[in-house]
Short mmCIF file of C-alpha atoms (C1' of nucleotides) in Angstrom, two decimals:
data_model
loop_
_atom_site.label_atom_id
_atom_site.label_comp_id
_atom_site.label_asym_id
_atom_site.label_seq_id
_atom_site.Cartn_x
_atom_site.Cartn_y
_atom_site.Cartn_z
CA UNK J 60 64.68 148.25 123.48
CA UNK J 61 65.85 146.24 126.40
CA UNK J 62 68.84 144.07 125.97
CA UNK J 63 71.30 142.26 128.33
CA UNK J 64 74.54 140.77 128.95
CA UNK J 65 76.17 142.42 126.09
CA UNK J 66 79.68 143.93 126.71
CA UNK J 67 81.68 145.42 123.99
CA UNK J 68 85.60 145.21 124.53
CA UNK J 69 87.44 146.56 121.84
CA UNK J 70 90.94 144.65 120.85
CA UNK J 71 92.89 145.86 118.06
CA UNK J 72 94.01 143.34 116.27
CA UNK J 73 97.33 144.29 112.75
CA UNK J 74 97.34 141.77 110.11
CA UNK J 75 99.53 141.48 107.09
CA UNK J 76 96.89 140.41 104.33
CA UNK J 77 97.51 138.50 101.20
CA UNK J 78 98.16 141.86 99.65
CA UNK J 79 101.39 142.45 101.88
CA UNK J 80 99.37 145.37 103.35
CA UNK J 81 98.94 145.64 106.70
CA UNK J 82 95.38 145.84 107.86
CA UNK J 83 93.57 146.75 111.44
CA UNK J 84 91.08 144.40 112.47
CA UNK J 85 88.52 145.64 115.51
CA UNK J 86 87.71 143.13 117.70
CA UNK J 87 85.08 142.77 120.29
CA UNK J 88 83.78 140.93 123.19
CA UNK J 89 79.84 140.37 123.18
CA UNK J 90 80.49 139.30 126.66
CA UNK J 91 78.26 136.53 126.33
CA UNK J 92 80.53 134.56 124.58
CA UNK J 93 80.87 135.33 121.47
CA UNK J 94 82.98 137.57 119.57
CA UNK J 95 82.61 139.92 116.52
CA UNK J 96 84.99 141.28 114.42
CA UNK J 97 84.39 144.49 112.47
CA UNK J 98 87.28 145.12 109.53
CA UNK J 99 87.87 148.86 109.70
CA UNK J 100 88.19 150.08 105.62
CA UNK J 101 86.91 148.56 102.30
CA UNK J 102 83.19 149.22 103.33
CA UNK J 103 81.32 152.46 102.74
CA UNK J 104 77.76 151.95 103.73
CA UNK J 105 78.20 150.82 107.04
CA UNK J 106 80.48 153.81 107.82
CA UNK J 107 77.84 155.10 110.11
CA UNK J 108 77.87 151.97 111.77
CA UNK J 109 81.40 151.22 112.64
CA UNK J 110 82.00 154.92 113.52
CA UNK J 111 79.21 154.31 116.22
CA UNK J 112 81.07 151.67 117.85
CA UNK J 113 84.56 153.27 117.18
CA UNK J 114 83.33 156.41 118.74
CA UNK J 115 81.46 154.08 121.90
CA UNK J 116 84.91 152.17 122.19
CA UNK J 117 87.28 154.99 122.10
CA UNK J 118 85.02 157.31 124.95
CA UNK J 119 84.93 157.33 127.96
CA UNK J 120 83.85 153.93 128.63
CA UNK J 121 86.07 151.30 126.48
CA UNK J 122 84.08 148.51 128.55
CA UNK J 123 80.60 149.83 127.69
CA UNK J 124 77.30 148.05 128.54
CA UNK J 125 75.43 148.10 125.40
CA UNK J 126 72.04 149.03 126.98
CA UNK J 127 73.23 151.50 128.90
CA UNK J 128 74.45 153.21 125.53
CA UNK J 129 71.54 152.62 124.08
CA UNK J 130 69.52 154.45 126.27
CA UNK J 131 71.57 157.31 126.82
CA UNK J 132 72.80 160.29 124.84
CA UNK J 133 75.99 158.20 124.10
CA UNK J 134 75.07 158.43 120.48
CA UNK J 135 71.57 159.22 120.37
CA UNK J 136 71.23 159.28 116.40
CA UNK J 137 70.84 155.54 114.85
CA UNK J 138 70.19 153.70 118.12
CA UNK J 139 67.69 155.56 120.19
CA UNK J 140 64.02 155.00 119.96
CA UNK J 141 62.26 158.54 119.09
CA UNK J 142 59.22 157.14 118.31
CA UNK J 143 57.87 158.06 121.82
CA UNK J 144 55.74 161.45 121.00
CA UNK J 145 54.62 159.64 117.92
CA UNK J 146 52.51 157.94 119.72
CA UNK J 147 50.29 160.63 121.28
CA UNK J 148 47.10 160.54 121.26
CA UNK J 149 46.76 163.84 119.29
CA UNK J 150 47.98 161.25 116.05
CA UNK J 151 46.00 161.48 113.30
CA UNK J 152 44.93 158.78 111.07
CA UNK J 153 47.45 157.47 108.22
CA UNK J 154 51.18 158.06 108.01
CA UNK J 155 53.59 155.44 109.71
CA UNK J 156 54.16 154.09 113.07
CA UNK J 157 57.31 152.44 114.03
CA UNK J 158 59.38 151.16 111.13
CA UNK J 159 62.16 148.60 110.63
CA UNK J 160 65.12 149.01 108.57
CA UNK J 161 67.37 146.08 107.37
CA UNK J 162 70.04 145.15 110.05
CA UNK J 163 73.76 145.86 108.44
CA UNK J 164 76.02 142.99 109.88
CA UNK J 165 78.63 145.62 110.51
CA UNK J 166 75.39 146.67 113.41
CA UNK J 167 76.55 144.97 117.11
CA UNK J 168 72.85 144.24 117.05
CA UNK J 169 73.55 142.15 114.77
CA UNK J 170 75.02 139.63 116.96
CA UNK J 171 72.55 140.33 119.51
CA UNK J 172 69.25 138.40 120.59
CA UNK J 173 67.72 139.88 116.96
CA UNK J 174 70.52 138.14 115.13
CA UNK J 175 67.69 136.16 113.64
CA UNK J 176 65.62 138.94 112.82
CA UNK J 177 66.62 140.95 109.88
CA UNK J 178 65.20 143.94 110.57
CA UNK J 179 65.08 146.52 113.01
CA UNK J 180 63.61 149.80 114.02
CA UNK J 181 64.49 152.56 111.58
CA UNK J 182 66.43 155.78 112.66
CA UNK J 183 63.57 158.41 113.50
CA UNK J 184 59.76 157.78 112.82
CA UNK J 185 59.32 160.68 113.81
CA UNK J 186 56.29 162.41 112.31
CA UNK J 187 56.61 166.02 111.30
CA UNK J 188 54.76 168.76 113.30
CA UNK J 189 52.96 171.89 111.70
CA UNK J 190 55.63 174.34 114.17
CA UNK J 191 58.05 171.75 112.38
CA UNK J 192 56.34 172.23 108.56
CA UNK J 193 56.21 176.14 109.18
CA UNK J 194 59.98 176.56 109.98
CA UNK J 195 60.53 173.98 106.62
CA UNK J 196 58.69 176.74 104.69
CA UNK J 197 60.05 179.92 106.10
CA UNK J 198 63.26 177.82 104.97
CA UNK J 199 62.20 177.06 101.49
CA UNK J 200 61.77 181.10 101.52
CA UNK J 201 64.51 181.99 102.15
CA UNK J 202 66.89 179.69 100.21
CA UNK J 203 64.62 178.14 98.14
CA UNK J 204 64.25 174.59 96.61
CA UNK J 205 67.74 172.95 96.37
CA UNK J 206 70.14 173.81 99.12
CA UNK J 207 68.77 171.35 102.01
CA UNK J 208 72.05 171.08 104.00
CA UNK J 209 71.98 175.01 104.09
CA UNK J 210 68.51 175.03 105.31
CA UNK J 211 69.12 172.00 108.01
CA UNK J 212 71.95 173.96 109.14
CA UNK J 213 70.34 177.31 109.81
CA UNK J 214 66.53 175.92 110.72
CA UNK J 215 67.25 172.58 111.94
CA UNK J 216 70.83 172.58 113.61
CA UNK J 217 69.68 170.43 116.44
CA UNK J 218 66.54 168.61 115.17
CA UNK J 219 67.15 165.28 114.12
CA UNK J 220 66.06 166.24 110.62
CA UNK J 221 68.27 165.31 107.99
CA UNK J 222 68.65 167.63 104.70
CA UNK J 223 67.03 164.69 103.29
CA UNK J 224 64.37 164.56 105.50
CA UNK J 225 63.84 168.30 105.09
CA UNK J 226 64.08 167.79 100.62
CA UNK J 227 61.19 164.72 101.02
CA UNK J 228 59.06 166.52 103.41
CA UNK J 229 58.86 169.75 100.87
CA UNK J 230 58.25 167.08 98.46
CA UNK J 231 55.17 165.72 100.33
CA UNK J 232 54.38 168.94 100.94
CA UNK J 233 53.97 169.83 97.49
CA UNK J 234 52.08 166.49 96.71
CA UNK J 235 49.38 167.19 99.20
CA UNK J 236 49.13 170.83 98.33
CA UNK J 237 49.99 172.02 95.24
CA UNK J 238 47.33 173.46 92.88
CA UNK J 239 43.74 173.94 93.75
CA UNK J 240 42.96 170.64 94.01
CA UNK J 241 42.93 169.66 98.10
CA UNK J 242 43.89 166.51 98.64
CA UNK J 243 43.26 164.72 102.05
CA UNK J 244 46.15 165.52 104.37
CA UNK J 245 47.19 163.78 107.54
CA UNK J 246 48.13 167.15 109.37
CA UNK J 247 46.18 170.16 109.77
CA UNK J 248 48.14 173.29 108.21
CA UNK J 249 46.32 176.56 109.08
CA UNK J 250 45.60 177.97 105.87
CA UNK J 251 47.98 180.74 105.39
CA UNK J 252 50.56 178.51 105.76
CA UNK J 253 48.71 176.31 103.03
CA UNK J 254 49.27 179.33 100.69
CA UNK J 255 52.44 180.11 101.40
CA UNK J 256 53.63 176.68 100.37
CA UNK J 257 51.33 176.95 97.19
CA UNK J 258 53.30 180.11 96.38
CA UNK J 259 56.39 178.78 96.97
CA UNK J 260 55.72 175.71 94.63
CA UNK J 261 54.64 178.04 91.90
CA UNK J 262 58.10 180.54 92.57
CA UNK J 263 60.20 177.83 93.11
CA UNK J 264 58.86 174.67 90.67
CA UNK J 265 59.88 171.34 91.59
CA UNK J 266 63.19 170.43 89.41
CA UNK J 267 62.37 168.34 86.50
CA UNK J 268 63.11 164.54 86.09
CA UNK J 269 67.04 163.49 86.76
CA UNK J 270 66.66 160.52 85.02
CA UNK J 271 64.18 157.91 82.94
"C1'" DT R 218 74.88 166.52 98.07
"C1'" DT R 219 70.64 166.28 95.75
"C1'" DA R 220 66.66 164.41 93.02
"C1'" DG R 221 63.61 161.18 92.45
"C1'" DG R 222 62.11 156.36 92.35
"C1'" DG R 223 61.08 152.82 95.56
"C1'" DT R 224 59.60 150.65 99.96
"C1'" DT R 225 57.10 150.19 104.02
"C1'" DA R 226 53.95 151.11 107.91
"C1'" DC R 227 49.94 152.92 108.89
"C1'" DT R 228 44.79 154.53 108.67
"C1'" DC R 229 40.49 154.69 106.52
"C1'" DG T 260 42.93 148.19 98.55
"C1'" DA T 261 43.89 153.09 98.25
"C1'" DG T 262 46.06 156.93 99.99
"C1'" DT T 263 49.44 159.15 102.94
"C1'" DA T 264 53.79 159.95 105.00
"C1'" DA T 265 58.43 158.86 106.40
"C1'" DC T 266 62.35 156.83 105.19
"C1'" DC T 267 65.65 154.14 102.01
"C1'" DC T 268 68.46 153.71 97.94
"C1'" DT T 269 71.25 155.24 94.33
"C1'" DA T 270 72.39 157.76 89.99
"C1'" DA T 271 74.25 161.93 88.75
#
DNA sequence: TTAGGGTTACTC
DNA sequence: GAGTAACCCTAA
């Protein structure tokens, strides 16, 4: 992830709109050039994403050098590639390698050298270890099916796990183990783990069908 | 916030 | 091509 020249330099821009409200405009310096603008309100899905560069802007460094940031903890979640340990040689067969996500245009790499390429690497790739799996189930004990932001926040404070990650992991889980029937998995489980999650399905049963 | 369908990358 | 696993998307 190697990128260069790119500068960000925040100017705040008010603007009276056609609605007669006043509206504040982010702009910023790609240092190469060219310039982005990034309208702060009337978007939701690219919250994440302007957040990023509000919170890069308004640290410590207002000028910051984009690779730099990249490839420090600046904001370590959407940017940085931890795909690294996935690709040790203990890695079993199957499952996913590096994976590309579409490219919001609210994303500074956006405007970048990929501008042309719609995609980019996705968030974490990261493949789930059995230490990893066991902590997920001592989880699911305790709290049960359901309450996944609970769960991340007692078992997986600082793992870059999201509740969701942790809900379609139990979910895999329980497609690769439940009943008798042993299907081929990826990741070698010892045993009594195996069971426990096979109890655990049976206590607490998948939740039926929210819609179709 | 969660459930569940969908998508995609990967191995066999 | 099938199966697996991780992640995305979105209705509720």
């Amino acid at each position: 992830m190697v990128r260069t020249g790119l500068f960000l330099e925040p100017i705040w821009q008010e603007e009276q709109g056609l609605d007669g409200l006043h509206h504040r405009d982010l702009l910023f310096s790609l240092g190469n050039g060219t310039a982005c603008e990034l309208e702060i309100g009337n978007y939701r899905a690219q919250q994440d994403d302007a957040l990023w560069i509000l919170q890069l802007l308004e640290g410590p460094r207002c000028e910051a050098d984009l690779d730099e940031c990249l490839s420090c903890d600046l904001y370590p979640a959407p940017l940085l590639d931890t795909n690294a340990h996935h690709q040790i040689e203990h890695r079993k067969s199957g499952g996913r390698g590096p994976r590309k996500r579409r490219i919001s245009p609210w994303d500074p790499m956006f405007f970048g050298k990929w501008g042309n390429d719609k995609y980019i690497r996705r968030k974490n790739n990261s493949r789930w270890t059995a230490e990893e799996v066991k902590i997920l189930v001592a989880g699911v004990s305790e709290f049960g099916v359901g309450p996944w932001t609970k769960l991340k926040k007692k078992y997986f404070k600082s793992s870059i796990r999201t509740a969701v990650n942790l809900k379609d992991k139990w979910r895999n889980l329980l497609q690769s183990y439940q009943g008798h029937l042993q299907k081929k998995t990826l990741l070698y489980l010892d045993p009594p783990l195996v069971e426990q999650i096979r109890d655990l399905a049976v206590k607490h049963p998948h939740p039926k069908r929210k819609y179709k």
